[in-house]
Amino acid sequence: MRNLIFLGISTLLLFSCTPQKVENTGGEQPEADADAVRTMPEYAYTDSLMMGSHKLVYSITSQPDSTLQIVVDEDGTKYQESSWTLHVTRDGRTLFSRSLSKADFKSQLPEDFQKLGIMDGLRFHHAEEGKLYFSTCVSFPDSDMSCPFVLTIGPDGSYTITPDTSDPDEDDQFPSL
């Protein structure tokens, strides 16, 4: 009996000395690592459409790319740039396949966006006269400041990247991201 009581007391002492996990219930937040690099979430989207008698399938993916530069904003927050890949097939054959990053827009970007911006979106907009139109932009991370572009893919797989100069408030214009 004495051994059983001693075992019970020993067990209580053991558990009372074990560190307990404390939940943060708001208020003071744990300090973020100053050297941490933020990344955009990975993205994958696939869809298809008919253009005349041709079935087109496009896939858009993105992921942080360690071969690209790390952007440091004015507050010292670091962001890893992402690569965006667009793959388009027509009737099962590759029409277009390319990875894109901010570097593809560099000659068309203001200096501050060249330094502080990241490519942060790519989406299909519409198809017209055999061409596919995609919206994309280079933005300051965590802000609404952006330089929108239109990526146009021709029926032969050729492409152009031009600034999106449409007025987003006009319904009949090509809206930017």
XYZ file of C-alpha atoms in Angstrom:
177
model
C 0.000 0.000 0.000
C 2.836 2.381 0.894
C 4.400 1.748 -2.555
C 1.116 2.567 -4.283
C 0.774 5.897 -2.410
C 4.416 6.740 -3.180
C 3.814 5.943 -6.895
C 0.709 8.166 -6.946
C 2.521 11.115 -5.338
C 5.506 10.689 -7.669
C 3.196 10.717 -10.684
C 1.480 13.918 -9.488
C 4.834 15.629 -8.949
C 6.062 14.542 -12.365
C 3.051 15.994 -14.203
C 3.032 19.203 -12.170
C 6.657 19.909 -13.180
C 6.176 19.239 -16.880
C 6.025 22.488 -18.949
C 2.559 23.134 -20.294
C 1.749 24.597 -23.719
C 0.172 28.034 -23.354
C -2.213 29.202 -26.077
C -2.049 32.743 -27.373
C -5.604 34.040 -26.958
C -5.075 37.350 -28.693
C -3.585 40.463 -27.256
C 0.179 40.357 -27.553
C 1.365 38.557 -30.689
C 4.573 36.554 -30.817
C 7.384 38.484 -32.463
C 7.876 37.553 -36.130
C 11.294 36.478 -37.302
C 12.893 39.579 -38.831
C 14.736 37.414 -41.366
C 11.607 35.485 -42.429
C 10.771 35.628 -46.112
C 7.090 35.767 -47.019
C 5.865 33.777 -49.988
C 2.706 33.861 -52.031
C 0.615 30.687 -51.733
C 1.024 28.105 -54.470
C -1.712 28.222 -57.093
C -3.051 25.767 -59.676
C -6.038 26.216 -61.984
C -7.117 24.379 -65.136
C -10.057 25.099 -67.420
C -11.094 24.579 -71.010
C -13.061 26.292 -73.727
C -14.146 25.707 -77.285
C -12.891 28.048 -79.981
C -14.630 27.093 -83.202
C -14.149 23.333 -83.500
C -10.982 23.353 -81.358
C -10.857 22.453 -77.683
C -8.387 24.604 -75.771
C -7.234 23.656 -72.280
C -5.183 26.053 -70.197
C -3.414 25.494 -66.894
C -2.056 28.246 -64.673
C 0.268 27.391 -61.804
C 2.487 29.420 -59.531
C 4.978 28.684 -56.822
C 7.677 30.565 -54.941
C 10.900 30.450 -56.966
C 14.198 30.554 -55.084
C 16.048 31.378 -58.321
C 14.282 34.752 -58.419
C 15.192 37.739 -56.309
C 13.840 38.442 -52.856
C 12.019 41.776 -52.791
C 12.435 43.891 -49.663
C 9.739 46.537 -49.157
C 10.219 49.931 -47.519
C 9.438 48.442 -44.073
C 12.094 45.743 -44.484
C 9.610 42.909 -45.062
C 11.033 40.293 -47.416
C 9.020 38.582 -50.173
C 10.120 35.694 -52.382
C 9.044 36.171 -55.976
C 6.990 33.437 -57.643
C 7.112 31.930 -61.112
C 3.816 31.667 -62.963
C 3.487 28.973 -65.604
C 0.884 29.058 -68.364
C 0.381 25.950 -70.464
C -2.188 25.935 -73.296
C -3.108 22.979 -75.486
C -5.282 22.970 -78.603
C -6.851 19.605 -79.427
C -4.320 17.901 -77.133
C -1.196 19.509 -78.663
C 0.855 22.171 -76.917
C 0.080 25.618 -78.303
C 1.879 27.682 -75.646
C 3.960 26.860 -72.588
C 5.988 29.408 -70.687
C 6.992 30.404 -67.173
C 6.616 34.094 -66.413
C 7.960 36.364 -63.706
C 8.411 40.073 -63.104
C 11.476 39.974 -65.379
C 9.180 39.461 -68.404
C 7.635 42.893 -67.765
C 10.760 44.740 -66.622
C 11.153 46.972 -69.689
C 7.547 48.146 -69.274
C 7.659 48.780 -65.518
C 8.393 52.020 -63.673
C 11.632 51.865 -61.674
C 9.885 51.486 -58.297
C 7.922 48.445 -59.537
C 11.108 46.939 -60.992
C 12.661 47.111 -57.545
C 9.721 46.585 -55.136
C 7.101 44.726 -57.199
C 6.252 41.058 -57.660
C 4.147 39.305 -60.286
C 1.120 38.310 -58.267
C -1.587 37.117 -60.604
C -2.495 35.542 -63.926
C -5.994 34.703 -65.091
C -7.859 33.957 -68.292
C -10.047 36.794 -69.485
C -11.551 35.910 -72.854
C -11.041 34.491 -76.335
C -11.721 36.493 -79.465
C -10.869 36.071 -83.157
C -8.626 33.077 -82.492
C -6.672 34.801 -79.722
C -6.598 34.156 -75.978
C -6.390 37.079 -73.566
C -5.020 36.787 -70.042
C -4.825 39.469 -67.334
C -1.759 39.747 -65.159
C -0.042 42.352 -63.032
C 3.057 43.306 -61.110
C 2.167 44.733 -57.706
C 3.706 45.975 -54.520
C 3.202 43.076 -52.068
C 0.279 43.445 -49.650
C -1.012 46.574 -51.375
C -3.419 47.626 -54.118
C -0.682 49.408 -56.106
C -0.209 47.516 -59.374
C 0.816 47.705 -63.018
C -1.690 45.611 -65.019
C -0.816 43.856 -68.282
C -2.535 41.864 -71.014
C -0.922 38.667 -72.251
C -2.266 37.834 -75.706
C -1.645 34.431 -77.288
C -2.124 34.163 -81.046
C -3.533 31.129 -82.903
C 0.042 30.124 -83.847
C 1.297 30.221 -80.212
C 2.987 33.616 -80.535
C 2.437 36.029 -77.682
C 2.625 39.678 -76.713
C 2.662 41.378 -73.329
C 1.261 44.903 -73.315
C 0.238 47.325 -70.572
C -3.465 47.170 -69.794
C -4.609 50.716 -70.518
C -8.323 50.032 -70.230
C -10.458 51.887 -67.724
C -11.574 49.322 -65.112
C -14.727 51.389 -64.475
C -16.015 50.962 -68.027
C -18.050 47.763 -68.421
C -17.275 47.278 -72.115
C -13.500 47.534 -71.682
C -11.003 44.815 -70.853
C -10.850 44.971 -67.030
C -7.533 44.742 -65.250
C -6.868 42.492 -62.254
